[in-house]
Amino acid sequence: MYNMNMLGVIDRLTQISNRQQLAQWANSHFLEHCGASSVFIGFGRMMPNLSMTPYFVSPHFPDILIKTLEIKDQFLTMPLLNESHHAKAPIMHDLSSGDDDALWHSLFRQKGVSLVVGSTNFEARDGALTYVCVTDPKIALDAKNHDALRTGLSVVTAILHGVLNRLAFDESQQNKNMSISTLTPREREILGFIRLGKTNSEISYILGVAESTVKNHVQRILIKLQVCNRTQAIAKIL
């Protein structure tokens, strides 16, 4: 996993520009080359609360763990997320002893998993967090390779963090552009005034229309942008 091929792995990783390419890379690197039984790659924010979006999930990763992403305290539900975050390094956990009682322990055992490896990368500046969970990588069958596994996964997670940050930004921009494209020229004009802090009364005076007309436009803007209020509307286009 982490030998001379590492340069090629990193080179292909840095060239990823969409989720499809990420899936191809993850399948090739983790599942085929490393022989892992399952992989989860997620990206999110820790501030103000931890939220995470799955960017790649292999077929054999327990579905119920994906559903736990809706739980507020994901540190308690995602395998080794908390441990890796605090250690600032990948963590390996052997499930063969069978003496653990965490939810994810039993879920992985049901899948026949004996070793789980978790790795995180956290950016304190903006609270961005990348999380990788790999199960039963074949390189770990030999205990001599454990240090190489941790080192390589740490490097990959750090580079992956930059890639996912970029993908998240690009997708956010695409969503904003798609949302704005649904607005009529008049609605975009009114949204511009809302962004400047103008009230409905002020906008009606500027445009020379009835305040009720402006109010109707604002309601249609909120519906099209799928937001509840003016503040959220502004936030969605920024």
Tab-separated table of C-alpha atoms in Angstrom:
chain	number	residue	atom	x	y	z
A	1	MET	CA	0.000	0.000	0.000
A	2	TYR	CA	2.575	2.517	1.025
A	3	ASN	CA	5.675	1.834	-0.987
A	4	MET	CA	7.038	3.139	-4.263
A	5	ASN	CA	3.476	3.217	-5.632
A	6	MET	CA	2.662	5.969	-3.133
A	7	LEU	CA	3.814	8.722	-5.502
A	8	GLY	CA	1.437	7.481	-8.159
A	9	VAL	CA	-1.401	7.238	-5.639
A	10	ILE	CA	-0.837	10.825	-4.539
A	11	ASP	CA	-0.496	12.086	-8.118
A	12	ARG	CA	-3.844	10.561	-9.122
A	13	LEU	CA	-5.458	11.834	-5.932
A	14	THR	CA	-4.430	15.447	-6.557
A	15	GLN	CA	-5.972	15.348	-10.036
A	16	ILE	CA	-9.472	14.474	-8.805
A	17	SER	CA	-12.063	17.088	-9.779
A	18	ASN	CA	-15.430	15.400	-9.081
A	19	ARG	CA	-17.054	12.630	-7.051
A	20	GLN	CA	-16.956	10.133	-9.899
A	21	GLN	CA	-13.186	10.434	-10.129
A	22	LEU	CA	-12.963	10.160	-6.343
A	23	ALA	CA	-14.948	6.908	-6.462
A	24	GLN	CA	-12.660	5.511	-9.157
A	25	TRP	CA	-9.580	6.441	-7.140
A	26	ALA	CA	-10.975	5.004	-3.888
A	27	ASN	CA	-11.951	1.743	-5.576
A	28	SER	CA	-8.540	1.427	-7.202
A	29	HIS	CA	-6.456	2.408	-4.168
A	30	PHE	CA	-8.291	1.105	-1.131
A	31	LEU	CA	-10.371	-1.806	-2.407
A	32	GLU	CA	-8.263	-3.235	-5.233
A	33	HIS	CA	-4.669	-2.321	-4.385
A	34	CYS	CA	-4.952	-2.426	-0.585
A	35	GLY	CA	-7.477	-5.244	-0.478
A	36	ALA	CA	-9.727	-3.474	2.042
A	37	SER	CA	-13.161	-5.003	2.598
A	38	SER	CA	-14.892	-1.615	2.896
A	39	VAL	CA	-14.141	2.114	2.852
A	40	PHE	CA	-15.889	5.284	3.985
A	41	ILE	CA	-14.694	8.777	3.050
A	42	GLY	CA	-16.476	11.773	4.556
A	43	PHE	CA	-16.001	15.534	4.725
A	44	GLY	CA	-17.672	18.124	6.921
A	45	ARG	CA	-17.326	20.815	9.559
A	46	MET	CA	-16.830	20.677	13.307
A	47	MET	CA	-18.051	24.180	14.077
A	48	PRO	CA	-20.470	24.994	15.516
A	49	ASN	CA	-21.515	21.307	15.518
A	50	LEU	CA	-20.059	18.307	13.758
A	51	SER	CA	-21.723	17.637	10.409
A	52	MET	CA	-20.424	15.232	7.786
A	53	THR	CA	-21.277	14.364	4.188
A	54	PRO	CA	-20.332	10.964	2.723
A	55	TYR	CA	-18.200	11.428	-0.395
A	56	PHE	CA	-17.495	7.757	-1.002
A	57	VAL	CA	-18.990	4.656	0.607
A	58	SER	CA	-18.130	1.163	-0.609
A	59	PRO	CA	-20.952	-1.400	-0.898
A	60	HIS	CA	-19.940	-3.461	2.164
A	61	PHE	CA	-19.731	-0.554	4.616
A	62	PRO	CA	-22.627	-0.930	7.132
A	63	ASP	CA	-25.598	1.122	5.936
A	64	ILE	CA	-26.790	1.840	9.460
A	65	LEU	CA	-23.570	3.712	10.224
A	66	ILE	CA	-24.312	6.068	7.336
A	67	LYS	CA	-27.683	6.801	8.914
A	68	THR	CA	-25.974	7.751	12.177
A	69	LEU	CA	-24.547	10.795	10.386
A	70	GLU	CA	-27.870	12.412	11.265
A	71	ILE	CA	-27.038	12.056	14.956
A	72	LYS	CA	-25.649	15.268	16.465
A	73	ASP	CA	-22.729	13.632	18.261
A	74	GLN	CA	-21.148	11.602	15.452
A	75	PHE	CA	-18.002	11.190	17.541
A	76	LEU	CA	-19.927	8.504	19.399
A	77	THR	CA	-21.113	6.616	16.336
A	78	MET	CA	-18.465	6.772	13.581
A	79	PRO	CA	-15.623	4.236	13.998
A	80	LEU	CA	-12.493	5.740	15.616
A	81	LEU	CA	-13.432	9.277	14.574
A	82	ASN	CA	-12.973	10.694	18.065
A	83	GLU	CA	-9.839	8.651	18.804
A	84	SER	CA	-8.088	9.575	15.578
A	85	HIS	CA	-9.048	13.236	15.905
A	86	HIS	CA	-7.559	13.530	19.390
A	87	ALA	CA	-4.482	11.448	18.553
A	88	LYS	CA	-3.947	13.451	15.331
A	89	ALA	CA	-2.959	10.162	13.710
A	90	PRO	CA	-4.639	7.059	12.244
A	91	ILE	CA	-5.911	4.574	14.825
A	92	MET	CA	-6.191	0.794	14.364
A	93	HIS	CA	-8.667	-1.319	16.324
A	94	ASP	CA	-8.686	-5.122	16.458
A	95	LEU	CA	-12.193	-6.552	16.768
A	96	SER	CA	-11.106	-10.170	17.088
A	97	SER	CA	-11.141	-10.078	20.900
A	98	GLY	CA	-14.896	-9.534	20.892
A	99	ASP	CA	-14.930	-7.691	24.227
A	100	ASP	CA	-16.114	-4.273	22.991
A	101	ASP	CA	-19.674	-2.989	23.175
A	102	ALA	CA	-19.796	0.059	20.875
A	103	LEU	CA	-22.473	-0.018	18.166
A	104	TRP	CA	-20.004	-0.009	15.298
A	105	HIS	CA	-18.059	-2.916	16.819
A	106	SER	CA	-21.010	-5.284	16.551
A	107	LEU	CA	-22.026	-3.965	13.133
A	108	PHE	CA	-18.592	-4.661	11.695
A	109	ARG	CA	-18.401	-8.070	13.335
A	110	GLN	CA	-21.658	-8.964	11.605
A	111	LYS	CA	-19.865	-8.150	8.343
A	112	GLY	CA	-16.956	-10.415	9.314
A	113	VAL	CA	-14.577	-7.490	9.871
A	114	SER	CA	-11.653	-8.034	12.242
A	115	LEU	CA	-9.625	-4.808	11.864
A	116	VAL	CA	-10.821	-1.206	11.560
A	117	VAL	CA	-8.564	1.753	10.767
A	118	GLY	CA	-9.758	5.344	11.230
A	119	SER	CA	-7.989	8.501	10.109
A	120	THR	CA	-8.892	12.194	10.286
A	121	ASN	CA	-7.519	15.515	9.152
A	122	PHE	CA	-8.762	18.692	10.809
A	123	GLU	CA	-8.276	22.321	9.795
A	124	ALA	CA	-8.698	24.524	12.860
A	125	ARG	CA	-8.947	27.690	10.774
A	126	ASP	CA	-12.323	26.841	9.238
A	127	GLY	CA	-13.334	23.731	11.177
A	128	ALA	CA	-13.131	21.455	8.129
A	129	LEU	CA	-12.758	17.741	8.876
A	130	THR	CA	-11.901	14.805	6.615
A	131	TYR	CA	-12.592	11.293	7.879
A	132	VAL	CA	-11.501	7.966	6.379
A	133	CYS	CA	-12.461	4.523	7.663
A	134	VAL	CA	-10.903	1.397	6.149
A	135	THR	CA	-11.618	-2.193	7.168
A	136	ASP	CA	-9.354	-5.238	6.867
A	137	PRO	CA	-6.665	-3.843	4.534
A	138	LYS	CA	-4.538	-6.833	3.519
A	139	ILE	CA	-1.286	-5.014	4.275
A	140	ALA	CA	-2.281	-5.123	7.973
A	141	LEU	CA	-2.207	-8.919	7.998
A	142	ASP	CA	1.507	-8.584	8.717
A	143	ALA	CA	2.058	-6.635	11.964
A	144	LYS	CA	5.372	-5.371	10.560
A	145	ASN	CA	3.390	-3.223	8.132
A	146	HIS	CA	1.251	-1.444	10.740
A	147	ASP	CA	3.529	1.582	11.035
A	148	ALA	CA	3.701	1.916	7.258
A	149	LEU	CA	-0.084	1.660	7.113
A	150	ARG	CA	-0.561	4.455	9.642
A	151	THR	CA	2.038	6.693	7.996
A	152	GLY	CA	0.677	6.203	4.503
A	153	LEU	CA	-2.934	6.686	5.534
A	154	SER	CA	-1.980	9.854	7.392
A	155	VAL	CA	-0.390	11.265	4.222
A	156	VAL	CA	-3.319	10.227	2.039
A	157	THR	CA	-5.877	11.709	4.467
A	158	ALA	CA	-4.032	15.043	4.562
A	159	ILE	CA	-3.990	15.311	0.759
A	160	LEU	CA	-7.547	14.031	0.529
A	161	HIS	CA	-8.561	16.844	2.886
A	162	GLY	CA	-7.473	19.440	0.340
A	163	VAL	CA	-9.206	17.582	-2.489
A	164	LEU	CA	-12.501	17.282	-0.599
A	165	ASN	CA	-12.352	20.903	0.500
A	166	ARG	CA	-12.065	21.897	-3.155
A	167	LEU	CA	-14.873	19.555	-4.235
A	168	ALA	CA	-17.142	20.880	-1.485
A	169	PHE	CA	-16.482	24.465	-2.573
A	170	ASP	CA	-17.074	23.681	-6.264
A	171	GLU	CA	-20.335	21.867	-5.494
A	172	SER	CA	-21.471	24.737	-3.290
A	173	GLN	CA	-20.827	27.221	-6.109
A	174	GLN	CA	-22.692	25.015	-8.581
A	175	ASN	CA	-25.677	24.791	-6.246
A	176	LYS	CA	-25.713	28.561	-5.802
A	177	ASN	CA	-25.562	29.134	-9.554
A	178	MET	CA	-28.378	26.643	-10.099
A	179	SER	CA	-30.509	28.335	-7.444
A	180	ILE	CA	-29.969	31.810	-8.855
A	181	SER	CA	-30.693	30.592	-12.399
A	182	THR	CA	-34.268	29.769	-11.354
A	183	LEU	CA	-34.982	33.418	-10.508
A	184	THR	CA	-36.479	35.877	-12.976
A	185	PRO	CA	-34.584	39.110	-13.788
A	186	ARG	CA	-36.950	41.055	-11.486
A	187	GLU	CA	-36.486	38.552	-8.654
A	188	ARG	CA	-32.716	38.789	-9.012
A	189	GLU	CA	-32.986	42.565	-8.890
A	190	ILE	CA	-35.054	42.441	-5.716
A	191	LEU	CA	-32.686	39.893	-4.197
A	192	GLY	CA	-29.878	42.353	-4.851
A	193	PHE	CA	-31.720	45.013	-2.869
A	194	ILE	CA	-32.396	42.506	-0.069
A	195	ARG	CA	-28.663	41.843	0.051
A	196	LEU	CA	-28.148	45.581	0.529
A	197	GLY	CA	-30.476	45.483	3.531
A	198	LYS	CA	-33.426	47.248	1.895
A	199	THR	CA	-36.927	46.691	3.296
A	200	ASN	CA	-39.945	45.842	1.142
A	201	SER	CA	-41.128	49.426	1.502
A	202	GLU	CA	-37.774	50.823	0.348
A	203	ILE	CA	-37.606	48.400	-2.591
A	204	SER	CA	-41.145	49.319	-3.679
A	205	TYR	CA	-40.199	53.019	-3.642
A	206	ILE	CA	-36.993	52.390	-5.651
A	207	LEU	CA	-38.744	50.256	-8.269
A	208	GLY	CA	-41.938	52.283	-8.363
A	209	VAL	CA	-44.215	49.323	-7.635
A	210	ALA	CA	-46.656	48.441	-4.869
A	211	GLU	CA	-45.206	47.059	-1.664
A	212	SER	CA	-47.512	44.043	-1.994
A	213	THR	CA	-45.896	43.291	-5.367
A	214	VAL	CA	-42.456	43.322	-3.772
A	215	LYS	CA	-43.717	41.066	-0.978
A	216	ASN	CA	-44.996	38.555	-3.536
A	217	HIS	CA	-41.648	38.606	-5.320
A	218	VAL	CA	-39.830	38.016	-2.029
A	219	GLN	CA	-42.058	35.030	-1.241
A	220	ARG	CA	-41.317	33.490	-4.656
A	221	ILE	CA	-37.593	34.078	-4.121
A	222	LEU	CA	-37.683	32.244	-0.794
A	223	ILE	CA	-39.583	29.328	-2.334
A	224	LYS	CA	-37.231	29.003	-5.299
A	225	LEU	CA	-34.127	29.194	-3.117
A	226	GLN	CA	-35.717	26.729	-0.655
A	227	VAL	CA	-35.068	28.969	2.349
A	228	CYS	CA	-37.237	30.337	5.146
A	229	ASN	CA	-36.200	33.976	5.414
A	230	ARG	CA	-34.250	36.826	3.826
A	231	THR	CA	-31.087	36.094	5.829
A	232	GLN	CA	-30.970	32.520	4.570
A	233	ALA	CA	-31.592	33.719	1.024
A	234	ILE	CA	-28.580	36.026	1.188
A	235	ALA	CA	-26.440	33.302	2.716
A	236	LYS	CA	-27.343	30.913	-0.109
A	237	ILE	CA	-26.050	33.223	-2.842
A	238	LEU	CA	-22.856	34.345	-1.079
